Coordinates of C-alpha atoms and ligand atoms in Angstrom, one line a residue:
M1 CA 0.2 0.4 -0.3
S2 CA 1.4 3.0 -0.9
S3 CA 3.3 5.1 2.1
K4 CA 2.5 8.1 4.4
K5 CA 3.1 10.6 1.6
I6 CA 0.8 12.7 1.0
P7 CA -0.3 14.3 -2.2
E8 CA -2.0 17.5 -2.6
K9 CA -4.7 18.3 -4.5
N10 CA -5.7 21.8 -4.2
G11 CA -2.7 22.8 -2.6
R12 CA -4.2 20.6 0.6
N13 CA -4.0 17.2 1.9
S14 CA -7.4 16.6 -0.1
F15 CA -8.6 13.6 -1.2
D16 CA -12.4 12.8 -2.7
A17 CA -12.8 11.0 0.9
I18 CA -11.7 9.8 4.1
V19 CA -12.3 6.7 6.2
I20 CA -11.5 6.8 9.5
G21 CA -10.0 2.6 10.5
S22 CA -8.9 0.2 8.4
G23 CA -11.0 -2.6 10.1
I24 CA -14.2 -5.0 9.1
S25 CA -16.0 -2.2 8.1
G26 CA -13.8 0.9 7.4
G27 CA -12.1 -2.2 5.1
W28 CA -15.3 -2.2 3.3
A29 CA -15.8 1.8 2.9
A30 CA -12.4 1.9 1.7
K31 CA -12.5 -0.4 -1.0
E32 CA -16.1 0.8 -2.3
L33 CA -15.7 4.4 -2.4
C34 CA -12.2 3.7 -4.0
E35 CA -13.8 0.9 -7.2
K36 CA -16.1 4.0 -7.9
G37 CA -13.2 6.0 -9.1
L38 CA -12.8 8.3 -5.5
K39 CA -9.7 8.8 -4.6
T40 CA -9.9 8.1 -0.5
L41 CA -7.8 8.5 2.3
V42 CA -8.0 5.4 5.1
L43 CA -6.9 7.0 8.2
E44 CA -5.7 4.1 10.4
R45 CA -4.4 4.9 13.9
G46 CA -2.3 1.8 14.4
R47 CA 0.1 0.6 12.8
D48 CA 0.7 -1.5 8.9
V49 CA -0.5 -5.4 8.9
K50 CA 0.1 -6.6 5.0
H51 CA -1.5 -9.9 4.3
I52 CA 1.6 -13.6 5.3
K53 CA 3.8 -11.5 6.0
D54 CA 2.8 -9.9 9.1
Y55 CA 1.1 -13.1 10.8
P56 CA 4.3 -14.2 12.8
T57 CA 3.1 -16.7 14.4
A58 CA 0.5 -18.3 12.0
T59 CA 2.7 -21.7 11.3
K60 CA 4.6 -21.6 14.6
A61 CA 4.5 -25.5 16.9
P62 CA 3.7 -24.9 20.9
W63 CA 7.0 -25.3 21.3
E64 CA 8.2 -22.7 19.4
L65 CA 6.0 -20.2 21.7
P66 CA 8.5 -19.3 24.5
H67 CA 5.3 -20.6 27.4
R68 CA 4.0 -22.9 24.6
G69 CA 1.0 -20.3 23.2
H70 CA -0.4 -19.3 26.8
E71 CA -0.3 -15.8 28.9
T72 CA 1.9 -15.8 31.5
Q73 CA 0.3 -15.2 35.3
K74 CA 2.3 -11.5 35.0
I75 CA 0.2 -10.8 31.8
K76 CA -2.7 -11.2 33.3
D77 CA -1.3 -9.7 36.0
D78 CA -0.8 -6.0 34.4
E79 CA -3.2 -6.7 31.3
P80 CA -6.8 -7.9 33.4
V81 CA -8.6 -6.5 30.5
V82 CA -7.4 -7.5 27.2
S83 CA -6.5 -11.4 29.1
R84 CA -10.1 -12.1 29.6
C85 CA -10.5 -11.6 25.5
Y86 CA -10.9 -15.3 25.2
A87 CA -9.0 -15.3 22.0
F88 CA -5.7 -13.1 23.7
N89 CA -3.0 -15.3 24.0
E90 CA 0.7 -15.2 22.9
A91 CA 0.3 -16.1 18.9
T92 CA -2.1 -13.5 19.2
A93 CA -1.1 -10.8 21.6
H94 CA 0.5 -8.1 18.8
F95 CA -3.3 -7.7 17.3
F96 CA -4.0 -6.2 20.8
V97 CA -3.8 -3.1 22.4
K98 CA -2.7 -3.9 25.6
D99 CA -4.4 -2.0 28.5
T100 CA -1.7 0.4 29.9
E101 CA -1.8 1.8 25.8
Q102 CA -4.8 3.5 25.7
P103 CA -6.2 3.9 29.7
Y104 CA -10.3 4.3 30.4
I105 CA -12.5 5.0 32.5
Q106 CA -14.7 2.5 34.3
E107 CA -17.9 3.2 35.5
K108 CA -19.2 1.0 35.5
P109 CA -17.2 -2.9 34.7
F110 CA -16.3 -2.8 31.2
D111 CA -13.8 -4.8 29.4
W112 CA -12.9 -2.7 26.0
I113 CA -11.0 -5.5 23.4
R114 CA -9.4 -2.9 21.0
G115 CA -7.7 -4.6 17.9
Y116 CA -6.1 -1.1 16.7
Q117 CA -3.7 -1.7 13.2
V118 CA -4.5 -2.0 9.5
G119 CA -7.3 -4.6 9.4
G120 CA -8.7 -4.1 13.1
K121 CA -10.0 -6.4 14.6
S122 CA -11.1 -8.2 11.1
L123 CA -7.1 -10.1 11.5
I124 CA -9.0 -10.9 15.3
W125 CA -12.7 -12.1 15.0
A126 CA -13.9 -15.2 15.2
R127 CA -15.9 -14.9 11.4
Q128 CA -19.5 -16.1 12.0
T129 CA -21.8 -14.6 9.9
Q130 CA -25.7 -14.9 10.1
R131 CA -27.5 -12.1 8.2
W132 CA -30.5 -10.5 10.5
S133 CA -34.0 -11.2 9.5
N134 CA -36.6 -8.8 9.2
Y135 CA -37.6 -10.5 13.2
E136 CA -34.5 -8.7 14.0
F137 CA -35.7 -5.5 13.0
R138 CA -39.1 -5.0 13.5
N139 CA -39.8 -6.4 16.9
P140 CA -37.7 -3.7 19.0
S141 CA -40.1 -1.0 18.2
R142 CA -43.1 -4.1 17.8
D143 CA -42.8 -4.7 21.4
N144 CA -42.2 -1.0 22.2
Y145 CA -38.4 -1.0 24.3
A146 CA -36.7 0.5 20.5
I147 CA -37.8 3.3 18.6
D148 CA -37.9 2.3 14.9
W149 CA -35.0 0.7 12.9
P150 CA -35.3 3.1 9.3
I151 CA -35.1 0.0 7.2
D152 CA -35.1 -3.9 7.4
H153 CA -33.4 -6.6 5.3
D154 CA -35.7 -5.4 2.7
D155 CA -33.8 -2.7 1.9
L156 CA -30.2 -4.5 2.7
A157 CA -30.7 -8.3 1.0
L158 CA -28.8 -6.8 -1.8
W159 CA -26.0 -5.1 -0.2
Y160 CA -26.0 -8.6 1.4
S161 CA -25.3 -11.1 -1.4
Y162 CA -23.0 -8.5 -2.4
V163 CA -20.7 -8.6 0.6
E164 CA -21.3 -12.0 0.9
K165 CA -19.9 -12.9 -2.2
F166 CA -16.8 -11.6 -1.9
V167 CA -16.7 -12.2 1.6
G168 CA -17.5 -16.4 1.6
I169 CA -19.4 -17.4 3.9
S170 CA -20.1 -20.9 4.3
G171 CA -23.5 -22.8 4.9
N172 CA -26.7 -23.9 3.8
L173 CA -29.9 -22.7 2.2
D174 CA -31.5 -23.3 5.4
K175 CA -35.3 -21.7 3.9
L176 CA -35.5 -19.9 7.7
K177 CA -37.7 -17.2 8.0
T178 CA -35.7 -16.7 11.2
L179 CA -32.3 -16.4 10.0
P180 CA -32.8 -15.7 5.9
D181 CA -29.5 -17.3 4.2
S182 CA -26.6 -15.9 2.6
E183 CA -24.6 -16.6 -0.5
C184 CA -23.0 -20.0 0.4
L185 CA -20.1 -21.7 -0.5
P186 CA -20.5 -25.7 0.4
P187 CA -21.5 -25.8 4.1
W188 CA -19.3 -27.4 7.1
E189 CA -20.2 -30.6 8.9
M190 CA -21.7 -31.5 11.6
N191 CA -20.4 -34.6 13.5
K192 CA -22.4 -37.8 14.7
V193 CA -22.9 -36.4 17.4
E194 CA -24.0 -33.2 17.0
K195 CA -26.4 -34.3 14.1
E196 CA -28.0 -37.1 16.6
I197 CA -28.7 -33.9 19.0
R198 CA -29.8 -32.1 16.2
S199 CA -33.0 -35.2 15.4
D200 CA -33.7 -34.7 19.5
I201 CA -33.4 -31.1 19.1
L202 CA -36.2 -31.6 15.9
D203 CA -38.0 -34.3 17.4
A204 CA -39.4 -33.0 20.2
Y205 CA -39.8 -29.2 19.6
D206 CA -41.8 -27.8 16.7
D207 CA -40.6 -24.6 16.7
R208 CA -36.9 -24.8 16.7
H209 CA -33.8 -24.7 14.5
V210 CA -31.2 -26.5 13.9
I211 CA -28.9 -25.5 11.2
I212 CA -25.1 -25.3 11.0
G213 CA -23.4 -21.6 11.7
R214 CA -22.6 -19.9 8.3
C215 CA -18.7 -18.5 8.4
A216 CA -16.3 -16.3 6.6
H217 CA -14.1 -19.3 5.6
L218 CA -13.2 -20.4 2.2
T219 CA -14.2 -24.1 2.2
E220 CA -14.6 -24.4 -1.5
P221 CA -12.9 -21.1 -3.4
N222 CA -14.7 -19.1 -5.8
P223 CA -13.2 -17.6 -9.2
I224 CA -13.7 -13.6 -6.9
H225 CA -12.2 -15.6 -3.7
L226 CA -9.1 -16.6 -6.0
E227 CA -8.9 -13.2 -8.1
Q228 CA -7.8 -12.2 -4.5
G229 CA -5.3 -14.4 -3.8
R230 CA -7.3 -16.9 -1.4
G231 CA -7.3 -20.4 -0.6
K232 CA -9.3 -22.6 0.4
C233 CA -9.7 -23.2 4.2
Q234 CA -7.5 -25.5 5.8
A235 CA -9.6 -26.5 9.2
R236 CA -6.7 -25.7 11.7
N237 CA -7.9 -22.8 14.2
L238 CA -5.4 -20.7 13.8
C239 CA -7.0 -18.0 12.5
Y240 CA -6.6 -15.2 15.4
R241 CA -3.2 -15.4 14.5
G242 CA -4.0 -14.4 10.7
C243 CA -4.7 -16.6 8.0
P244 CA -1.8 -17.6 5.3
Y245 CA -4.0 -19.2 3.1
G246 CA -6.2 -15.9 2.8
A247 CA -9.1 -18.5 4.3
Y248 CA -10.8 -16.4 6.7
F249 CA -11.6 -12.8 5.1
S250 CA -10.0 -10.2 7.1
S251 CA -9.4 -6.0 5.0
N252 CA -5.3 -6.9 5.2
S253 CA -6.8 -10.5 2.5
S254 CA -9.9 -8.8 1.1
T255 CA -10.7 -5.1 0.9
L256 CA -8.2 -3.3 1.1
P257 CA -5.9 -5.1 -1.5
A258 CA -9.1 -4.6 -3.9
A259 CA -9.0 -0.7 -2.3
E260 CA -5.1 -0.7 -3.4
K261 CA -5.8 -2.5 -7.1
T262 CA -7.9 0.7 -8.5
G263 CA -4.7 3.0 -7.8
N264 CA -7.2 5.2 -6.1
L265 CA -6.2 4.3 -2.2
T266 CA -3.6 6.2 0.2
M267 CA -3.6 4.4 3.5
R268 CA -1.7 6.3 6.4
P269 CA -1.1 3.8 9.0
Y270 CA -0.4 5.7 12.7
S271 CA -3.1 8.1 12.3
I272 CA -5.3 8.5 14.7
V273 CA -7.8 11.4 14.1
T274 CA -9.0 13.4 17.2
S275 CA -12.2 15.1 15.5
I276 CA -14.0 15.9 12.4
I277 CA -13.9 19.4 11.2
Y278 CA -16.8 21.6 10.2
D279 CA -17.2 24.2 8.7
D280 CA -20.0 27.0 9.8
N281 CA -20.0 29.1 6.8
M282 CA -20.1 25.7 4.8
K283 CA -22.4 23.9 6.7
K284 CA -20.7 20.7 6.7
A285 CA -17.5 18.7 7.8
V286 CA -14.3 19.7 5.5
G287 CA -11.6 17.3 7.2
V288 CA -10.2 15.2 9.7
R289 CA -7.5 16.6 13.1
I290 CA -5.7 13.2 13.4
V291 CA -1.5 13.3 15.3
D292 CA 0.6 11.6 13.1
T293 CA 1.6 8.7 16.5
E294 CA 5.2 8.9 15.3
T295 CA 5.9 12.0 14.5
K296 CA 3.5 13.5 16.9
E297 CA 2.8 16.0 15.0
K298 CA -1.0 17.4 14.1
L299 CA -1.6 18.0 11.2
V300 CA -5.5 17.8 9.2
F301 CA -6.9 16.0 6.1
F302 CA -9.5 17.4 4.1
A303 CA -12.5 15.8 2.5
D304 CA -15.8 15.6 -0.2
I305 CA -17.4 12.9 2.4
I306 CA -15.9 11.1 5.6
F307 CA -17.0 7.4 6.3
L308 CA -16.5 6.4 10.6
N309 CA -15.9 3.0 10.9
A310 CA -12.8 3.7 14.3
A311 CA -15.4 0.7 16.2
T312 CA -18.5 1.6 18.1
E313 CA -16.4 3.7 20.9
N314 CA -13.4 5.4 18.9
T315 CA -16.2 6.3 16.1
N316 CA -18.3 7.8 19.6
M317 CA -15.0 9.4 21.1
I318 CA -14.2 10.7 17.4
L319 CA -17.9 12.6 16.9
L320 CA -18.3 13.5 20.4
N321 CA -14.6 14.8 20.3
S322 CA -15.5 16.9 17.5
R323 CA -17.1 20.2 19.1
S324 CA -17.4 23.5 16.2
E325 CA -19.6 26.7 18.1
R326 CA -23.0 24.8 15.8
F327 CA -21.6 21.4 17.9
P328 CA -20.4 22.5 21.5
N329 CA -22.1 18.3 22.5
G330 CA -20.2 17.0 19.5
L331 CA -21.3 16.9 15.7
G332 CA -24.8 15.6 15.2
N333 CA -25.9 15.9 18.7
D334 CA -28.9 18.4 18.8
N335 CA -30.5 15.8 20.5
G336 CA -28.2 15.4 23.7
L337 CA -28.4 11.2 22.3
L338 CA -24.9 10.4 21.3
G339 CA -22.9 8.8 23.0
K340 CA -26.4 6.8 24.8
Y341 CA -28.5 3.6 23.5
I342 CA -25.1 2.0 24.1
C343 CA -25.9 -1.7 23.8
F344 CA -24.3 -5.2 24.3
H345 CA -24.3 -8.9 23.4
N346 CA -24.8 -11.4 26.1
Y347 CA -22.5 -14.0 26.8
R348 CA -22.9 -14.9 29.9
G349 CA -24.3 -18.4 30.1
S350 CA -23.0 -21.7 28.7
L351 CA -23.6 -25.1 30.2
T352 CA -21.8 -28.7 29.6
A353 CA -22.2 -32.2 29.4
T354 CA -21.3 -35.4 28.6
R355 CA -23.3 -37.9 25.9
P356 CA -23.0 -41.3 26.6
G357 CA -21.9 -43.7 23.1
N358 CA -20.5 -43.1 19.8
L359 CA -16.8 -44.1 20.9
D360 CA -16.0 -45.1 17.5
S361 CA -16.6 -42.3 16.3
Y362 CA -14.0 -39.2 15.0
Y363 CA -14.3 -36.0 13.2
Y364 CA -12.4 -34.3 10.9
G365 CA -9.7 -31.0 11.2
R366 CA -11.1 -28.0 13.5
R367 CA -14.4 -27.3 12.0
P368 CA -13.8 -23.0 12.9
T369 CA -17.7 -23.0 13.3
S370 CA -20.2 -24.6 15.7
V371 CA -23.9 -24.9 14.9
V372 CA -26.8 -22.9 15.8
I373 CA -30.3 -23.0 17.0
P374 CA -31.8 -19.6 16.0
N375 CA -33.5 -17.2 18.8
F376 CA -36.9 -18.9 19.1
S377 CA -38.3 -16.5 21.1
N378 CA -40.6 -13.8 20.9
V379 CA -40.3 -14.1 17.5
E380 CA -44.2 -13.7 15.4
S381 CA -45.1 -11.9 19.6
H382 CA -43.8 -11.5 22.3
D383 CA -44.7 -14.6 24.2
K384 CA -41.9 -14.3 26.9
P385 CA -41.5 -12.6 30.2
F386 CA -38.3 -10.7 28.7
L387 CA -37.6 -8.7 26.0
G388 CA -35.8 -9.9 22.5
G389 CA -33.8 -13.1 22.0
Y390 CA -31.1 -14.9 21.9
M391 CA -29.3 -17.4 19.9
T392 CA -28.1 -21.0 20.9
F393 CA -24.2 -21.7 19.5
Y394 CA -23.5 -25.8 20.1
T395 CA -21.1 -28.3 19.4
A396 CA -19.7 -31.8 20.2
A397 CA -16.3 -32.9 20.4
R398 CA -14.5 -35.8 22.0
K399 CA -12.6 -35.3 25.9
S400 CA -8.8 -35.0 25.1
W401 CA -5.8 -35.7 26.2
N402 CA -6.0 -33.1 29.0
R403 CA -9.0 -34.3 30.6
I404 CA -8.7 -36.0 34.3
I405 CA -8.6 -39.5 34.3
E406 CA -9.1 -42.2 37.8
G407 CA -5.8 -43.0 39.1
D408 CA -2.2 -42.7 38.1
Q409 CA -1.4 -40.3 36.3
I410 CA 1.9 -41.9 35.7
G411 CA 3.1 -44.8 33.4
A412 CA 2.2 -47.0 30.7
A413 CA -1.3 -47.5 31.3
Y414 CA -2.4 -43.8 32.1
K415 CA -0.2 -43.3 28.7
N416 CA -2.3 -45.5 26.7
E417 CA -5.1 -43.7 28.5
I418 CA -4.7 -40.4 27.5
S419 CA -3.5 -40.9 23.6
R420 CA -7.0 -42.7 23.2
P421 CA -10.3 -39.3 22.3
G422 CA -12.2 -39.7 26.0
E423 CA -16.2 -39.3 26.2
W424 CA -18.4 -36.8 24.2
S425 CA -18.6 -33.7 25.8
I426 CA -21.4 -31.4 25.1
Y427 CA -20.8 -26.9 24.6
M428 CA -23.6 -25.0 24.3
M429 CA -23.3 -20.4 25.2
M430 CA -25.6 -18.3 24.0
Q431 CA -26.0 -14.6 22.4
G432 CA -29.0 -12.7 23.5
E433 CA -29.2 -9.2 22.9
T434 CA -29.9 -6.8 25.1
I435 CA -32.0 -4.0 25.8
P436 CA -30.6 -0.2 24.4
K437 CA -31.5 2.5 27.3
Q438 CA -30.0 5.6 27.7
E439 CA -27.9 5.5 30.6
N440 CA -25.6 2.9 29.0
H441 CA -23.6 5.5 27.8
I442 CA -20.6 6.2 27.0
R443 CA -19.3 10.3 27.1
L444 CA -15.5 12.1 27.4
S445 CA -13.6 12.4 31.1
S446 CA -13.3 16.2 31.2
D447 CA -10.1 16.5 33.0
K448 CA -8.8 12.7 32.2
T449 CA -6.2 12.2 29.4
D450 CA -4.4 9.8 27.2
R451 CA -0.6 10.2 26.5
W452 CA -2.2 12.0 23.0
G453 CA -3.6 15.0 25.4
L454 CA -7.3 13.4 24.5
P455 CA -10.2 12.6 26.6
Q456 CA -10.1 9.5 28.0
M457 CA -13.6 7.5 27.7
I458 CA -15.9 6.8 30.8
A459 CA -17.8 3.6 30.3
S460 CA -21.2 3.1 31.9
V461 CA -23.0 0.2 30.7
D462 CA -24.6 -2.8 32.7
Y463 CA -26.4 -5.8 32.5
D464 CA -30.4 -5.1 34.3
D465 CA -33.5 -7.8 35.2
N466 CA -34.6 -7.9 31.8
D467 CA -30.9 -9.8 30.7
E468 CA -31.5 -11.9 34.0
S469 CA -34.6 -13.1 32.9
L470 CA -33.4 -13.6 29.1
L471 CA -30.5 -15.4 30.7
R472 CA -32.6 -17.9 33.0
D473 CA -34.6 -18.3 29.4
F474 CA -31.8 -20.1 28.0
F475 CA -30.9 -21.9 30.9
E476 CA -33.7 -23.8 31.2
Q477 CA -34.3 -24.2 27.5
G478 CA -30.6 -26.0 26.4
E479 CA -30.6 -27.8 29.7
A480 CA -34.2 -29.1 28.5
M481 CA -32.4 -29.2 25.4
L482 CA -29.3 -31.1 26.0
K483 CA -32.2 -33.4 28.2
V484 CA -33.7 -34.7 25.4
A485 CA -31.3 -35.2 22.9
G486 CA -29.1 -37.6 25.8
C487 CA -26.6 -35.8 27.5
E488 CA -25.2 -36.5 30.8
N489 CA -23.3 -34.0 33.7
I490 CA -25.7 -31.0 32.2
Q491 CA -23.8 -27.9 34.2
R492 CA -24.7 -24.2 34.0
N493 CA -22.1 -21.8 34.4
D494 CA -23.2 -17.6 34.6
S495 CA -19.1 -16.5 34.0
R496 CA -21.1 -12.5 34.8
Q497 CA -19.0 -11.4 32.5
S498 CA -18.3 -8.0 32.4
P499 CA -19.4 -5.8 28.9
G500 CA -17.9 -5.6 27.2
L501 CA -16.3 -8.7 26.6
D502 CA -18.6 -9.8 24.1
I503 CA -17.1 -6.9 21.9
H504 CA -20.0 -7.1 19.9
V505 CA -20.8 -3.1 21.6
M506 CA -23.2 -1.1 19.4
G507 CA -25.1 2.3 19.3
G508 CA -24.3 5.5 20.7
V509 CA -24.7 7.5 17.4
R510 CA -27.7 5.2 16.1
M511 CA -29.9 5.1 13.1
G512 CA -33.9 5.8 13.0
R513 CA -36.9 7.9 11.2
S514 CA -36.3 11.4 13.1
P515 CA -33.5 13.8 13.9
K516 CA -35.4 14.1 17.5
D517 CA -34.2 10.1 18.7
S518 CA -31.7 9.5 16.3
L519 CA -28.8 10.4 14.9
L520 CA -27.8 8.6 11.4
N521 CA -30.9 8.9 8.8
A522 CA -31.4 5.3 6.6
N523 CA -28.5 5.6 4.6
N524 CA -26.2 6.5 7.7
Q525 CA -25.7 9.8 7.3
L526 CA -25.3 12.0 10.4
H527 CA -29.3 13.7 10.5
H528 CA -27.4 17.0 10.8
C529 CA -24.0 16.8 8.9
K530 CA -24.9 15.0 5.5
N531 CA -21.6 14.7 4.2
V532 CA -20.2 12.3 7.5
F533 CA -21.7 8.3 7.4
V534 CA -20.9 6.3 9.8
T535 CA -21.6 2.3 9.3
D536 CA -19.6 0.2 11.9
G537 CA -21.3 -1.0 15.1
A538 CA -22.1 3.1 16.5
C539 CA -25.1 3.1 14.1
M540 CA -26.3 -0.2 15.2
T541 CA -30.7 0.8 16.7
T542 CA -30.4 -2.7 18.8
T543 CA -28.2 -5.6 19.1
G544 CA -29.8 -8.3 17.3
V545 CA -29.2 -12.0 18.1
Q546 CA -27.0 -12.7 14.8
N547 CA -23.4 -11.4 15.3
P548 CA -23.2 -8.2 13.3
S549 CA -20.3 -8.1 11.6
L550 CA -22.5 -9.1 8.0
T551 CA -24.0 -6.3 8.7
Y552 CA -21.8 -3.3 9.1
M553 CA -20.1 -5.0 6.0
A554 CA -23.2 -4.8 4.5
L555 CA -24.4 -1.5 5.7
T556 CA -21.1 0.3 4.2
A557 CA -21.3 -1.3 0.7
R558 CA -25.1 0.6 0.4
A559 CA -24.0 4.3 2.2
V560 CA -21.2 3.8 0.0
D561 CA -23.7 3.9 -3.2
F562 CA -25.5 6.3 -1.7
A563 CA -22.7 8.8 -1.4
A564 CA -20.8 8.0 -4.3
R565 CA -23.8 8.8 -5.7
A566 CA -24.5 11.5 -4.1
W567 CA -21.0 12.7 -4.3
K568 CA -20.9 12.1 -8.1
E569 CA -24.3 14.3 -8.4
G570 CA -23.1 17.3 -6.5
A571 CA -25.3 16.6 -3.4
L572 CA -22.6 16.0 -1.0
Ligands
LIG1 C1 -11.7 -12.2 19.5 C2 -13.6 -12.2 18.6 C3 -14.3 -12.7 18.2 C4 -15.2 -11.8 17.0 N1 -16.4 -12.4 16.7 C5 -16.9 -12.4 15.8 C6 -17.7 -12.9 15.1 O1 -17.5 -14.0 15.0 N2 -19.1 -12.6 14.1 C7 -18.7 -11.3 14.4 O2 -19.7 -10.4 14.0 N3 -18.5 -10.2 14.7 C8 -17.2 -10.7 15.5 N4 -16.6 -9.4 16.6 C9 -16.6 -8.3 16.5 C10 -15.7 -7.9 14.8 O3 -14.6 -8.1 15.5 C11 -16.4 -6.0 14.9 O4 -17.3 -6.3 15.0 C12 -15.3 -5.8 14.0 O5 -14.6 -6.1 14.0 C13 -16.4 -4.6 13.5 O6 -15.4 -3.9 13.1 P1 -15.0 -2.4 12.8 O7 -15.0 -1.9 11.0 O8 -16.3 -1.3 12.9 O9 -13.9 -2.1 14.2 P2 -12.2 -3.0 13.9 O10 -12.6 -3.8 13.5 O11 -12.2 -2.9 15.0 O12 -11.7 -1.8 13.1 C14 -12.0 -0.7 13.7 C15 -10.0 0.2 12.8 O13 -10.4 1.5 13.7 C16 -9.1 2.5 14.0 N5 -8.5 3.2 14.7 C17 -9.9 3.5 15.6 N6 -9.9 4.8 16.5 C18 -9.1 5.3 15.9 C19 -8.6 6.5 15.5 N7 -8.8 8.0 16.5 N8 -8.1 7.0 14.2 C20 -7.9 6.3 13.0 N9 -8.3 5.1 13.7 C21 -9.1 4.5 14.3 C22 -8.4 0.8 14.9 O14 -7.5 0.5 14.9 C23 -9.1 0.0 13.9 O15 -7.9 -1.1 13.3 C24 -15.5 -10.4 16.9 C25 -14.3 -9.8 18.0 C26 -13.2 -10.4 18.0 C27 -12.2 -9.5 19.2
LIG2 S1 -8.7 -23.0 9.6 FE1 -8.9 -22.0 7.6 S2 -9.4 -19.6 7.8 FE2 -8.1 -20.3 10.0 S3 -6.2 -20.2 9.8 FE3 -6.4 -22.5 8.8 S4 -6.5 -22.2 7.0 FE4 -7.0 -19.8 8.0

């Protein structure tokens, strides 16, 4: 990608468009803007990460890592927040932000998990990609716990298809109303026990579906993927280290190279955007201010269109910090709702169990997805004592060598026993919707700053009674499903994890129909500053039950299409 040297247009550091952040949504904004012919500057606060070359641990065996891949106690003590993320370990730590790097204030416990580099969290995501259905878009206002979404699945369907074809999504055509089909590559296969559990559940319930999860892995690359230089997934599940085959979707392997190919991309790493510049006379945003983290210089870049894709918390912070005479409380914030209605996914509940039999059955490789039971709560009507719903995931696997074995932990008998796979163990977990509430918010500290002089984030986000009620329902329903499926030793586990650790934090700059109660319109434009677009998680009005990133991608491609057309017509 081009270096930091900035071409000058009209004697200024000017571009047609600026994209803030190069992660999942920023990568899509960059690709689409560049392919539509706009000279585009991507400002990325982190370092550059080149596909393949900068994946130093991708092919390392455990014995090639100083602590066999595990974090040390010192790292857990020094970095308590990031080390709580399940994907953070010795082999992936270089893609995560350490706690000490960017302090923030937890008014209520909040685990802020970040990936600051070219590619953002697209390098370290779990790649589960389920479309939203119209139930996710419409039920929140039907049940009166959120404002009306200004769009629904029908508005996004074309854009889902468009991004899915490029990304490569594996899955089945399941024909479910609660989980619309993607454009699918061949699915991963359920193993024998997962299939048995599926048929037991389907026999016992008439409101449940059980499908293999859809994920952004190339099971059979199409020409569109081979042209990107990406190949077939090897089912190794070492993905969080970066994939040298480009077999899972990341900005680094996919969208950013596509943007670069157009000749319209300028990538500027080490560039923290501090605020957006609003021109009172022109009544629009004209550019952004940055700090160069290598030279410590403060610089300004100009553009006609600005896409904010810094991930939910940072996007909120940049807007809150963009104060002007016209917008003293943050850009576009006339209604005072910027930073509010933050919501997230409730991942607290999981169940473990064992299932007897099938000791002659095993499975191939390390499949990068699990079995999914789409939401069955409050779907056609409000039929549960809580609001919203949840998706359920389960996997079945043979216990490994590290299982507890009775008797001597030494000697030939022990060695023989651990050389064989153990009984089948089942893991089931929830992904629950949370209700967007005004009191769950992010704001800027008035006296504490980070090392760049920027106000620290204050996070004030918590669970409520609805989350507890939904969690109870998951435990009851999950346990009942495992029982009908012949499972034993069923154990409930409430992780009590803090909000944020789900890494699906959304809202603060929500979309809506009216500037009175939302910040963005149906095209992701700020109601009051039409050339600024927000298409990352900050734009989400509600959380739905699905993993969100596929929706961010579709929203981004759709918003760029609108923005580029408006720009060409001189309307921006
Ligand atoms: C372990 C893990 C598992 C996950 N699993 C899934 C999953 O299975 N499915 C799913 O849908 N989602 C998953 N996610 C969430 C997913 O990663 C995010 O939803 C997605 O990356 C968000 O995209 P984004 O573009 O908004 O942000 P990011 O990908 O985080 O990119 C934001 C970029 O903006 C940059 N930036 C931030 N502030 C500034 C600034 N001031 N100036 C310039 N640049 C800035 C950052 O450095 C970063 O590169 C997972 C995340 C993690 C960590
Ligand atoms: S499992 Fe597939 S996507 Fe993940 S690192 Fe291996 S080859 Fe790449």
